[in-house]
XYZ file of C-alpha atoms in Angstrom:
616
model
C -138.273 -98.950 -280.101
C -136.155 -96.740 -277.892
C -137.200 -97.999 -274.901
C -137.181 -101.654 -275.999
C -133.235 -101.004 -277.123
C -132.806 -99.158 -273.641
C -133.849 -103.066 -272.302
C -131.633 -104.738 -274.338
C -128.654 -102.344 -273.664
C -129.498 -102.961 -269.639
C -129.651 -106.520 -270.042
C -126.214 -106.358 -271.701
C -124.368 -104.110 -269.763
C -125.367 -106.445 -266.704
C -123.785 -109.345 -268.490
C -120.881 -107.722 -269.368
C -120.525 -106.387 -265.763
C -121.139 -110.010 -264.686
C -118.626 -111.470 -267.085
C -116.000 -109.020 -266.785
C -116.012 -108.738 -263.163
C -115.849 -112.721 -262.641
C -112.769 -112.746 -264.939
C -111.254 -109.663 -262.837
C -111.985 -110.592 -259.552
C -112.586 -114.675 -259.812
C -111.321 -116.244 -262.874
C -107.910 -114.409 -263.422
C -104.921 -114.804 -261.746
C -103.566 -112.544 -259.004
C -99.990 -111.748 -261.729
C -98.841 -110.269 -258.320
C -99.004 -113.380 -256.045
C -97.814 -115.501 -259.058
C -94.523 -112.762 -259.201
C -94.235 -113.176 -255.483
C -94.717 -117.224 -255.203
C -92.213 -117.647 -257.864
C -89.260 -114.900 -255.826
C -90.042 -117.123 -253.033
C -89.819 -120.394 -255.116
C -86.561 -118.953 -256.289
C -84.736 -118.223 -253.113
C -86.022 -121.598 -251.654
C -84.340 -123.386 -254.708
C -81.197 -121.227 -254.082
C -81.546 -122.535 -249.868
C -81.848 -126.143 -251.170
C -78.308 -125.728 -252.874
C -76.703 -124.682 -250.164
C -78.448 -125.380 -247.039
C -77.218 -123.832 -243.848
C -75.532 -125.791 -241.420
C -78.348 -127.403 -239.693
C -78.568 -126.648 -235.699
C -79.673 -129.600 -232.926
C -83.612 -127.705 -233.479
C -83.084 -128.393 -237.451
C -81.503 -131.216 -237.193
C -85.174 -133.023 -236.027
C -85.306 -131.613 -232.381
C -88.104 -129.961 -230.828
C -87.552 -126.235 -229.768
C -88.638 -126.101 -225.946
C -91.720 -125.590 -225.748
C -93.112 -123.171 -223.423
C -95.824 -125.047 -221.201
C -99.274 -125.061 -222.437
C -98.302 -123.890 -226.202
C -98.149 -126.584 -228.950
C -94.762 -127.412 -230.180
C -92.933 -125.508 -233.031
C -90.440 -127.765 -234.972
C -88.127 -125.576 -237.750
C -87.458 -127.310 -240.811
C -85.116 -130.125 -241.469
C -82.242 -129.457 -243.961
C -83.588 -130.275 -247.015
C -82.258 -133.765 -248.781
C -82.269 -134.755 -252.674
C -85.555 -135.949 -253.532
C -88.269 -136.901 -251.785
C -87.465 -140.536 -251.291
C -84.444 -140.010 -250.151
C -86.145 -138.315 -247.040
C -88.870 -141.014 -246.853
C -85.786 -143.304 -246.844
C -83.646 -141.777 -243.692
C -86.173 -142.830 -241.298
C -87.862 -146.241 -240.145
C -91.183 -146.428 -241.353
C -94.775 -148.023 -240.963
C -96.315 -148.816 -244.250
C -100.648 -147.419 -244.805
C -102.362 -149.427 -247.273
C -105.947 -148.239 -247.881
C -108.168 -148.137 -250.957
C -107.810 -144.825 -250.812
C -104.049 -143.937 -249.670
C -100.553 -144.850 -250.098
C -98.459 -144.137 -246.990
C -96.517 -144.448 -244.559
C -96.159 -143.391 -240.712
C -92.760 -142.277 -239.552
C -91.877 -144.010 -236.219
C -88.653 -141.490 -236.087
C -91.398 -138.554 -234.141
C -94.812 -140.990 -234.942
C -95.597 -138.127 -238.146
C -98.125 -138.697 -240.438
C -96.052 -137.315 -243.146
C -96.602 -139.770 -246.433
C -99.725 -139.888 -247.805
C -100.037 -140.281 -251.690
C -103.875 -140.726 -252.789
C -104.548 -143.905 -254.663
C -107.631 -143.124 -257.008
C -106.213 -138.861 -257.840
C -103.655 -138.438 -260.553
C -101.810 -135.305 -261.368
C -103.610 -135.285 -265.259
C -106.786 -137.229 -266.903
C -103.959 -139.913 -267.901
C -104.465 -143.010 -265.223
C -100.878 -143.516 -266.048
C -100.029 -140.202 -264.728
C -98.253 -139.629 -260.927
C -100.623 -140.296 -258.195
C -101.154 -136.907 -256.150
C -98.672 -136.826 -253.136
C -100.345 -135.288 -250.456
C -98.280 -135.352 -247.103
C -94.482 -135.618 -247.406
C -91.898 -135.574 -244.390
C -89.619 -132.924 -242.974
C -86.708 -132.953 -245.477
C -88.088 -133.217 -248.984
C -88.920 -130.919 -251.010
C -92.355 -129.851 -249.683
C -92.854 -130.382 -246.204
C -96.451 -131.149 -245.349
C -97.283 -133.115 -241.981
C -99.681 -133.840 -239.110
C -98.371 -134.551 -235.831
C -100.176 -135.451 -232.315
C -98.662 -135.547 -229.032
C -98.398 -134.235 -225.568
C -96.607 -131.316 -224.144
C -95.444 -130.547 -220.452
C -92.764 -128.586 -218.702
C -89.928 -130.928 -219.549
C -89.448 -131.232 -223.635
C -87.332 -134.599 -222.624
C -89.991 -136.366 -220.666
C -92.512 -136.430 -223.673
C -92.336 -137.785 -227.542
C -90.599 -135.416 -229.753
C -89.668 -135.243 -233.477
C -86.444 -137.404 -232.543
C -88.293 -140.469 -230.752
C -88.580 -143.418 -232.140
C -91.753 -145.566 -231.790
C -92.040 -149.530 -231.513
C -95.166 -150.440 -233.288
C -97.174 -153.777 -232.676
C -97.671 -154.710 -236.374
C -95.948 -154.757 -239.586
C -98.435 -152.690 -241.653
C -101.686 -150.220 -240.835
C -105.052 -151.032 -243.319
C -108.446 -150.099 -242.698
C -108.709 -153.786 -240.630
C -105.997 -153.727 -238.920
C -105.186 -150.550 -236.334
C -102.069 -150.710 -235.303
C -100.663 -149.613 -231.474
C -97.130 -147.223 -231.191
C -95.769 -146.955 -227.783
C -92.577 -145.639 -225.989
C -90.782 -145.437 -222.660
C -89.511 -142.260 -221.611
C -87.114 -143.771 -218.549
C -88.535 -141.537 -215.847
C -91.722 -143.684 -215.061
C -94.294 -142.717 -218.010
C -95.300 -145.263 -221.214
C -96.936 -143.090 -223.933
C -98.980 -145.054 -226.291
C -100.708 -144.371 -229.886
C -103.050 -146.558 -231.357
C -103.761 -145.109 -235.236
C -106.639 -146.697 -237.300
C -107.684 -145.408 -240.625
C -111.063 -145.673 -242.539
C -111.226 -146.908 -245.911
C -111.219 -143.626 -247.101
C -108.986 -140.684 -245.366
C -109.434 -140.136 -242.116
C -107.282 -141.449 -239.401
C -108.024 -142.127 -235.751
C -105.598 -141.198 -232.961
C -106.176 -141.841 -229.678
C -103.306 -141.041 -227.583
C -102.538 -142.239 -223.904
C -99.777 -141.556 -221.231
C -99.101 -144.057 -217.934
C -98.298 -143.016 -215.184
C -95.944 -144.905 -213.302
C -93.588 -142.702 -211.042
C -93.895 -140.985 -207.697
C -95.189 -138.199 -208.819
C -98.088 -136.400 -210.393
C -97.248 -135.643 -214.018
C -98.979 -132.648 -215.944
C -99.941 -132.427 -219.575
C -101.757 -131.066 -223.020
C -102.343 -132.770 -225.506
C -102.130 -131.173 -229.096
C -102.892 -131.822 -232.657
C -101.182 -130.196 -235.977
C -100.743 -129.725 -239.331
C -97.464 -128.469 -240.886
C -96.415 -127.640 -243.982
C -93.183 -125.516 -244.793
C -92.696 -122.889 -247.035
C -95.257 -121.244 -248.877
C -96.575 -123.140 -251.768
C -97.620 -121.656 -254.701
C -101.242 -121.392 -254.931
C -103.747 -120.809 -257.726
C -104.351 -116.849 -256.936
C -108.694 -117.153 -257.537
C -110.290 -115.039 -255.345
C -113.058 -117.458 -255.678
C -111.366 -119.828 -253.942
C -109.584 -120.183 -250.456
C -106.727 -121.662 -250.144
C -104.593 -121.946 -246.858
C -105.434 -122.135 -243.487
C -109.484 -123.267 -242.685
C -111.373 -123.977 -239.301
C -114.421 -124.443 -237.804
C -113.705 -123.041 -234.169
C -116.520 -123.696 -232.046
C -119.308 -120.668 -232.035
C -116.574 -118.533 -233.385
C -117.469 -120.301 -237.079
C -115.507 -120.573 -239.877
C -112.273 -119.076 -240.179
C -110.412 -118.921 -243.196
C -107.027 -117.125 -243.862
C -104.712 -117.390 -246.644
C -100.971 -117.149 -246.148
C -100.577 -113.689 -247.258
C -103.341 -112.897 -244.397
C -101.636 -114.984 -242.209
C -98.083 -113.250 -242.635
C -99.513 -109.937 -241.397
C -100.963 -111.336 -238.159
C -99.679 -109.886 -234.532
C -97.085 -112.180 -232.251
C -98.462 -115.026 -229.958
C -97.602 -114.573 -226.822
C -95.180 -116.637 -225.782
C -93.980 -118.175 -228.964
C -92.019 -117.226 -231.483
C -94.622 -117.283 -234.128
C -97.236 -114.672 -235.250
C -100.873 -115.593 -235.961
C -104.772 -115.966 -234.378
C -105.762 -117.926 -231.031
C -109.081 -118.756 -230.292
C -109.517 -119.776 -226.593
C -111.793 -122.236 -224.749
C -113.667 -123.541 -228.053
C -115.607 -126.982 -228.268
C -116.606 -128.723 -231.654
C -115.056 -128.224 -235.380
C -111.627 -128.606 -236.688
C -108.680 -126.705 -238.069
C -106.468 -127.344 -241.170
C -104.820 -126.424 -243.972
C -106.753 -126.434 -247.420
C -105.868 -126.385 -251.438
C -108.242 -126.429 -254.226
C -109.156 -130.528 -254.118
C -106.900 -131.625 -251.031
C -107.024 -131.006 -247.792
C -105.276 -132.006 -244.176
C -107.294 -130.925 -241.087
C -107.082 -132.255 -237.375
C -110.504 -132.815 -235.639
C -110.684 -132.865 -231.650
C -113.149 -134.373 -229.522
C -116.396 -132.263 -230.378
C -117.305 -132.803 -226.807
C -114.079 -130.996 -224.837
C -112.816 -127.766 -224.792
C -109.752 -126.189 -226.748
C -106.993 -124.188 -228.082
C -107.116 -123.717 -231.639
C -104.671 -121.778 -233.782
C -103.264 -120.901 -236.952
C -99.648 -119.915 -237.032
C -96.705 -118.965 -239.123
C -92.728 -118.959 -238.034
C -89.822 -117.660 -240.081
C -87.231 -120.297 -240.168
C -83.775 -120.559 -242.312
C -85.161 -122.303 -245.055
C -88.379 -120.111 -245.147
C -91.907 -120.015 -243.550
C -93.996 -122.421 -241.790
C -97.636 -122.691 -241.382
C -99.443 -124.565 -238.617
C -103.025 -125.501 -237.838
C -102.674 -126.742 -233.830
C -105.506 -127.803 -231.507
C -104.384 -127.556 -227.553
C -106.376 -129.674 -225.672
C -107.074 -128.651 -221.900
C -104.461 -130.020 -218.734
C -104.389 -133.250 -218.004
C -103.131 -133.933 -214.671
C -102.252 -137.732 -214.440
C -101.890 -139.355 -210.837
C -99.523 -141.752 -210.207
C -100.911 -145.234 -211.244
C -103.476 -143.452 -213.712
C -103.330 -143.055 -217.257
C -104.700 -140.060 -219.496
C -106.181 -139.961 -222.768
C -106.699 -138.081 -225.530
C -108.340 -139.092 -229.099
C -108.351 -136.938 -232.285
C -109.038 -137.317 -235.710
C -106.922 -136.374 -238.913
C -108.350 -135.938 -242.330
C -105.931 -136.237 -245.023
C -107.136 -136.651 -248.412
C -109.731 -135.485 -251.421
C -112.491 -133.295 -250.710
C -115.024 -135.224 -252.270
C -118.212 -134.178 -251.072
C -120.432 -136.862 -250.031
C -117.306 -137.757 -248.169
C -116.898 -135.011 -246.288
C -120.357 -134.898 -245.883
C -120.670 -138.531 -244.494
C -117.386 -137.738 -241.790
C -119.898 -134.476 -240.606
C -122.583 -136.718 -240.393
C -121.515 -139.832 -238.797
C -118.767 -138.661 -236.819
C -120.666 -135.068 -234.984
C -117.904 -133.336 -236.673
C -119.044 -130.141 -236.192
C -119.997 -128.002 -240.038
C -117.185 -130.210 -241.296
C -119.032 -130.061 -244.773
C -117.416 -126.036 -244.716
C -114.100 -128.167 -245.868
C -115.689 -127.880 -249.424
C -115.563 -123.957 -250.243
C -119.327 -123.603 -251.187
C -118.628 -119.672 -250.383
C -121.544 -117.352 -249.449
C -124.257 -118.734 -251.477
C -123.596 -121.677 -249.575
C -128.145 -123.040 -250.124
C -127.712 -122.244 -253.765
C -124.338 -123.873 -254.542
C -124.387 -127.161 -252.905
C -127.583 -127.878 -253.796
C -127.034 -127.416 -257.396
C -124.293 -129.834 -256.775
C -127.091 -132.669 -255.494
C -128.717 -132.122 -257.972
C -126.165 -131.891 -260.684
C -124.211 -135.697 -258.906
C -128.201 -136.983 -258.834
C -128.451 -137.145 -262.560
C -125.144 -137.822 -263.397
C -125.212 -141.188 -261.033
C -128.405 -141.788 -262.984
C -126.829 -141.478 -266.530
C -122.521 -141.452 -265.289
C -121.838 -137.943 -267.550
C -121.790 -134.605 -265.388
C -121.740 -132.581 -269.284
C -125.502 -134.551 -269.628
C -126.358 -133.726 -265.942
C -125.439 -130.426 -266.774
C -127.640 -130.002 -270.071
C -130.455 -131.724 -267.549
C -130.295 -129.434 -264.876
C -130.236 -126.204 -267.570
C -133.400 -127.846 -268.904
C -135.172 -128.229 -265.510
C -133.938 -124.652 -264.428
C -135.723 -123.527 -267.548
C -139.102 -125.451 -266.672
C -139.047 -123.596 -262.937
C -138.243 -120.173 -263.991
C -140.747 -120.840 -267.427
C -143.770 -118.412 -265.830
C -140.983 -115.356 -264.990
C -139.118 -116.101 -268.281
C -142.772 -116.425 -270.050
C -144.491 -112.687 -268.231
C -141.154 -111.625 -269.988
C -140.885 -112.865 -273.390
C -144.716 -112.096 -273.133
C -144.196 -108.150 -272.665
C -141.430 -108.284 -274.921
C -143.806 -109.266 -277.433
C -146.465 -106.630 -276.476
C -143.892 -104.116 -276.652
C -142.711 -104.855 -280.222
C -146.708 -105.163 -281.170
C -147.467 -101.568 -279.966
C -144.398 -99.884 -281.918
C -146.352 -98.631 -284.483
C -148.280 -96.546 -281.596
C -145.242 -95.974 -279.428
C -143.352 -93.883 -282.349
C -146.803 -91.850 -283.020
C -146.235 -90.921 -279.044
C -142.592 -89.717 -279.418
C -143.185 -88.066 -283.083
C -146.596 -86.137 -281.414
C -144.672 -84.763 -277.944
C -141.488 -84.670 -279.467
C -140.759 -81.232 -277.772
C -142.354 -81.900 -274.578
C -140.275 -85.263 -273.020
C -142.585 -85.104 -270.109
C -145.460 -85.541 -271.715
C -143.987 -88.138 -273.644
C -142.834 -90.170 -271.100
C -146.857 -89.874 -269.074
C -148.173 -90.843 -272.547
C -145.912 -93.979 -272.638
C -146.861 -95.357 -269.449
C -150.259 -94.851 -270.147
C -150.127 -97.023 -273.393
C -147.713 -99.520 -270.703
C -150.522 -99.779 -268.577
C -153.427 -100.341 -271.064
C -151.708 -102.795 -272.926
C -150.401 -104.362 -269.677
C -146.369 -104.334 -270.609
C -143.170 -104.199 -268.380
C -140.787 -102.201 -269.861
C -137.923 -103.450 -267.614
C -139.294 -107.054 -268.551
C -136.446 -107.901 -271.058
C -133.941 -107.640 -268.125
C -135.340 -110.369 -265.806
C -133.796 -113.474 -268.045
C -130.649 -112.633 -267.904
C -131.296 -111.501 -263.780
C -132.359 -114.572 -263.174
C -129.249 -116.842 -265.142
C -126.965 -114.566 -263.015
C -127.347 -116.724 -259.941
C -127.367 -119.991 -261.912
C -124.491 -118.591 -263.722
C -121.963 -118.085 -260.766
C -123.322 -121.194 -258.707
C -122.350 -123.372 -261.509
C -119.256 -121.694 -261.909
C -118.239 -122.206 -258.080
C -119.200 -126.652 -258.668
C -116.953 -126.421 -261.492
C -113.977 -124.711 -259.761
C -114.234 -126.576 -256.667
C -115.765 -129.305 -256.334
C -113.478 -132.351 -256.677
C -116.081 -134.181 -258.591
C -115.915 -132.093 -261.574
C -112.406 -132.354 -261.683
C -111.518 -134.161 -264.603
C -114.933 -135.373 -265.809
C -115.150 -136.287 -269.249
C -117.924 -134.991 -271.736
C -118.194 -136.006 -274.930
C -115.212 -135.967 -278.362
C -113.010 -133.785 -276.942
C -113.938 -132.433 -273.321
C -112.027 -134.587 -270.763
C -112.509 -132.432 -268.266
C -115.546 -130.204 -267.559
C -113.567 -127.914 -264.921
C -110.777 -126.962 -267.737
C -111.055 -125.186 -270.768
C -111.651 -126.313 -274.212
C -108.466 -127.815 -274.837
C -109.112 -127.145 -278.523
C -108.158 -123.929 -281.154
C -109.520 -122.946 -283.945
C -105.893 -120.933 -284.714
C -104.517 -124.377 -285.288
C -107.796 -125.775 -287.029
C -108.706 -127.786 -283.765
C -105.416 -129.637 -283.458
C -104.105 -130.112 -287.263
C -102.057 -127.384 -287.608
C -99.079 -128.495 -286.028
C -98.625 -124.951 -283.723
C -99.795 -124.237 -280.508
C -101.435 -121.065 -280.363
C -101.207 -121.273 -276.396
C -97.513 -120.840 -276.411
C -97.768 -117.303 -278.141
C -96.271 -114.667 -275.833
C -98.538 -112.454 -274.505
C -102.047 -113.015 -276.560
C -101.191 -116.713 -276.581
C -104.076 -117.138 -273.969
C -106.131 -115.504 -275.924
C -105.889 -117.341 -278.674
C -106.703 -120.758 -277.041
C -110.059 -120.721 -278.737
C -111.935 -123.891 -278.773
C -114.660 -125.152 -280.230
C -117.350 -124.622 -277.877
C -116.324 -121.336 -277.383
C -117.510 -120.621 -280.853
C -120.564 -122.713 -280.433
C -121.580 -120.561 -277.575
C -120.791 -117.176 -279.483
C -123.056 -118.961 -282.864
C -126.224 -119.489 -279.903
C -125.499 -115.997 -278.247
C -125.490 -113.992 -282.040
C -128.649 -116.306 -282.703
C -130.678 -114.843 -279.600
C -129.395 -111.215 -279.988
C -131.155 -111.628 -283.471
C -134.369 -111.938 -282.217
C -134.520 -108.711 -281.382
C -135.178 -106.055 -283.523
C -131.980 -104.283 -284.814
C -131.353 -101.004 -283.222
C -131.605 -98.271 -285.698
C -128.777 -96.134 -284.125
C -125.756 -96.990 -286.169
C -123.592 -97.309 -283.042
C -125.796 -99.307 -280.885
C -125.878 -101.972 -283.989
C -122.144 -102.299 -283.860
C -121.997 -102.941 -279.844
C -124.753 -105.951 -280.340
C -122.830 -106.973 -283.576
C -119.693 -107.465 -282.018
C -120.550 -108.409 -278.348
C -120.843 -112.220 -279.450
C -117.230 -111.854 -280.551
C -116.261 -110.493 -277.222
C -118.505 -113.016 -275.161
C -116.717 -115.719 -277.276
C -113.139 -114.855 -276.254
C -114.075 -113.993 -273.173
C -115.472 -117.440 -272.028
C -112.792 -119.385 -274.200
C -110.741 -119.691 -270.842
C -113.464 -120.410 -268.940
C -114.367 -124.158 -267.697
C -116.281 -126.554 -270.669
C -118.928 -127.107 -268.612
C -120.012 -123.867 -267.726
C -119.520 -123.066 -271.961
C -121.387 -126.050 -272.382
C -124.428 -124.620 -270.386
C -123.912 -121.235 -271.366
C -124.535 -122.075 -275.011
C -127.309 -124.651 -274.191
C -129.516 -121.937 -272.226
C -128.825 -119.999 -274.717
C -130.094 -122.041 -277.530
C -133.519 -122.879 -275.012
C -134.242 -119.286 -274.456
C -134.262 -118.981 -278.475
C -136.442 -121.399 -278.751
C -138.924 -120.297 -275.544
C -138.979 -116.751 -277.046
C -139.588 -118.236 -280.576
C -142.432 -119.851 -279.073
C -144.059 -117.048 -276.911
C -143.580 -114.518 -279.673
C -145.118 -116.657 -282.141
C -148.002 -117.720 -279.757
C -148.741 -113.557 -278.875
C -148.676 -113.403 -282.979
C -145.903 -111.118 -282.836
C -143.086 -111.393 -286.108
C -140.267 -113.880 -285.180
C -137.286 -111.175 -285.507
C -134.390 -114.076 -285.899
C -135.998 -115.014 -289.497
C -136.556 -111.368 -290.424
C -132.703 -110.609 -289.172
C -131.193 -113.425 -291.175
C -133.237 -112.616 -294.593
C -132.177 -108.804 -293.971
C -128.508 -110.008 -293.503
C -128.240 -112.578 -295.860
C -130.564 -110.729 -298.469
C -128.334 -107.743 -298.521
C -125.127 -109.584 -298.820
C -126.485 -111.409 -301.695
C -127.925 -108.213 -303.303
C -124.241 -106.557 -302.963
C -122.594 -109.518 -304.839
C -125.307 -109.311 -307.787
């Protein structure tokens, strides 16, 4: 019996470990980088009211650029709403299935991009997610293209303004931007766009002067000030890239901050030199805006961050190689700009299609990368076969079951051994009770006549762990979770039960959420306490310890398990509660086939017997 509760305390110490950990180091909030975002959000409301006098740089001018670095533009003063600074410039309307837009021809910035099928909440009334938004507003967030050469005047800047050859840019009709500079060159910019979210760019410079005319070509995303981000260290959010053989590069903007000077700029950050293939952006949870070079040519790429009046900004750059174009020749460049969802078999399809080069790293899988994705196939196989990802879900718990049945069965099997030879196991410990040693020898004897694992009891909840945090990453990143619908009252399977049982499940009229300090503890929903019912059930078919201690842990680590998962998302409750109620049924099953006693029904008739003893 000792040895069987010595399992049973293993097996829940690693859960709790599991469980407690995720919610320290995953599931919580970083309260520090929430205090910090809001300071920051705080002194950038107090710049907004009174804006600094904005210099000829501010004011929508390039700084001069240092040959062969990509350009750094500061921050326009910032302007009442967001429209208002759509409205100050002349603009070229995008009309996808997929986007809302608009190009600026003031500087040829992609800087509006709203996304047509993505709301803000489950309502399809609700604001459509704003993506991109010019220099000016409220939220800066932009990609740019260009060229840059020794004289800031003799290419596009921020200021120039582009004559385009159509009215309107859809997925069928590209449309062509082009401008004289006066001193012999005609840049041009033809911009398509997919059905979807990424835009082509293919960029091209005449030469038609006396003289040779040098230049790079560069790519970027901008987006100024630091936003507030969700704190998980499961998740990465800010800066991503894929930079050739160097691999994927991620670093937030806390990282980013503490990076040493470029040389040559007046920004700090990391350059990676001479790299071919991948991409660079900037990433949140379900969004993301990323430029993509030709895979086939050599580049710059960098992530950088400059300290301007109205507060940071970050930039993702690609520097293509020098073009040297001839007088009478003409130089191109063409690059790609995603700027959209992350919806996986999108990005997926762009890595495929287009040779972009481990694009699919967009999606933060993290290190379990084989285990994660695939249990996302999987998962979006069933639910295009029956449209619920809560059924897929129960599905893929049931099939996980069916694989790991012969592990799970060896286990429940030895379990079942072990509680048959208890009788003989407390003869052992009564007859060398003063000699441990012999004790122990004698134990492992009877373990290996009778065949039992003694560590047994520990492999099913070993073998959820994986399961466990690779359904927990789908939930919390991938955009296809994001707000799925169950059944009643799940709308959204990455969210927690919306539900209390403080306010009766909604007709109480009190929110238990809005309680200072324990308020998000009390934001108990239903399937919460469905989960904690199907955890209590399988802890009672074991045997109950007879140390009076070790009975109150087990007693009471439902109730903790319960509270604990309440804030976690519905679907991985949902799973949690339906594995649990399969393994009581497997180990019903195995025990009952190995004709050992079903503890569950002896349990309940102790518990329920003695309760009704103490009322007669």
């Amino acid at each position: 019996m000792r040895n069987e509760n010595k399992n049973l305390i293993v097996a829940i110490v690693l859960s709790m470990v599991v469980l407690i950990g995720w919610q320290y180091f995953f599931a919580a909030p970083e309260a520090e980088k929430q205090r910090q975002a809001a300071q920051t959000a705080q002194q950038h409301a107090a710049t907004q009211t009174n804006p600094p006098a904005p210099t000829p740089s501010q004011a929508g001018g390039p700084s001069a650029p240092v040959p062969g670095t990509v350009p750094a533009t500061p921050a326009a003063p910032v302007v009442e709403s967001r429209e208002a600074a759509l409205a100050r410039s002349p603009r070229l309307p995008i009309e996808t299935p997929a986007i809302i837009g608009s190009i600026n021809l003031r500087g040829g910035r992609v800087d509006d991009v709203a996304l047509r099928t993505y709301h803000e909440t489950v309502d399809p009334q609700s604001p459509n997610i704003v993506l991109l938004s010019p220099s000016g507003s409220q939220n800066p967030y932009y990609a740019e293209f260009g060229w840059v050469g020794a004289q800031a005047d003799a290419v596009p800047g921020p200021n120039t303004i582009w004559t385009a050859d159509k009215d309107k840019l859809t997925p069928a009709s590209p449309v062509t931007l082009s401008w004289d500079n006066g001193k012999g060159q005609v840049f041009r910019r033809t911009v398509s766009v997919d059905d979807k979210f990424m835009f082509t760019v293919k960029d091209s410079v005449e030469n038609h002067g006396s003289d040779p005319v040098t230049l790079h070509p560069y790519g970027l995303v901008s987006r100024h000030g630091r936003p507030t981000t969700l704190g998980y260290y499961v998740l990465h959010e800010g800066m991503i890239g894929v930079l050739g053989d160097q691999g994927l590069q991620e670093y937030t903007y806390t990282k980013l901050d503490k990076e040493s000077p470029v040389s040559g700029q007046n920004v700090v950050g990391r350059v990676w030199d001479n790299v071919t293939g991948g991409f660079v952006g900037i990433t949140d949870k379900y969004w993301a805006a990323a430029v993509v070079p030709d895979q086939g040519q050599a580049y710059q790429g960098s992530f950088t961050v400059r300290q301007d009046p109205t507060g940071p900004t970050y930039q993702a750059n690609i520097l293509g190689a020098t073009q040297t174009v001839q007088p009478g020749a003409t130089a191109e460049m063409t690059q790609r700009l995603f700027a959209g969802a992350k919806e996986v078999a999108t990005v997926d399809q762009y890595a495929t299609n287009l040779q972009i080069k481990n694009f699919d790293l967009l999606i933060d899988w993290g290190w379990f990368y084989f285990i994660t994705k695939r249990l996302f196939q999987v998962l979006d196989f069933f639910y295009k076969l029956f449209g619920n990802f809560g059924v897929a879900i129960l599905l893929v718990t049931v099939i996980l079951k069916i694989l790991f049945f012969p592990l799970a069965n060896k286990s429940y099997a030895s379990m079942a051994k072990m509680k048959a030879v208890q009788p003989e196991m407390a003869a052992i410990r009564e007859r060398y009770a003063d000699d441990k040693m012999k004790q122990q020898q004698a134990l492992m004897e009877l373990y290996r006549k009778e065949k039992i694992n003694p560590v047994a009891g520990c492999w099913p909840v070993l073998i959820q762990i994986p399961v466990f945090f690779a359904l927990y990453k789908v939930l919390f990143v991938t955009i296809e979770m994001r707000h799925a619908p169950f059944f009643g009252w799940i709308r959204d399977l990455a969210a927690p039960d919306p539900t209390s049982v403080f306010n009766l499940f909604g007709l109480l009229p009190f929110n238990p959420g809005a309680v200072p300090v324990i308020g998000h503890f009390l934001m108990l929903g239903a399937w919460p306490l469905i989960m904690g019912v199907t955890m209590w059930l399988q802890m009672k078919m074991n045997p109950e310890p007879p140390d009076p201690v070790q009975k109150q842990v087990f007693s009471w680590m439902p109730v903790i398990f319960t509270f604990m998962l309440g804030s976690f998302p519905a679907g991985l409750v949902i799973y949690w509660a339906w594995n649990n109620l399969l393994s009581v049924t497997q180990q019903a099953f195995i025990m009952k086939r190995n004709g050992v006693r079903i503890e569950l029904v002896h349990n309940l008739r102790n518990m329920f017997g003695k309760k009704a003893a103490a009322k007669g």
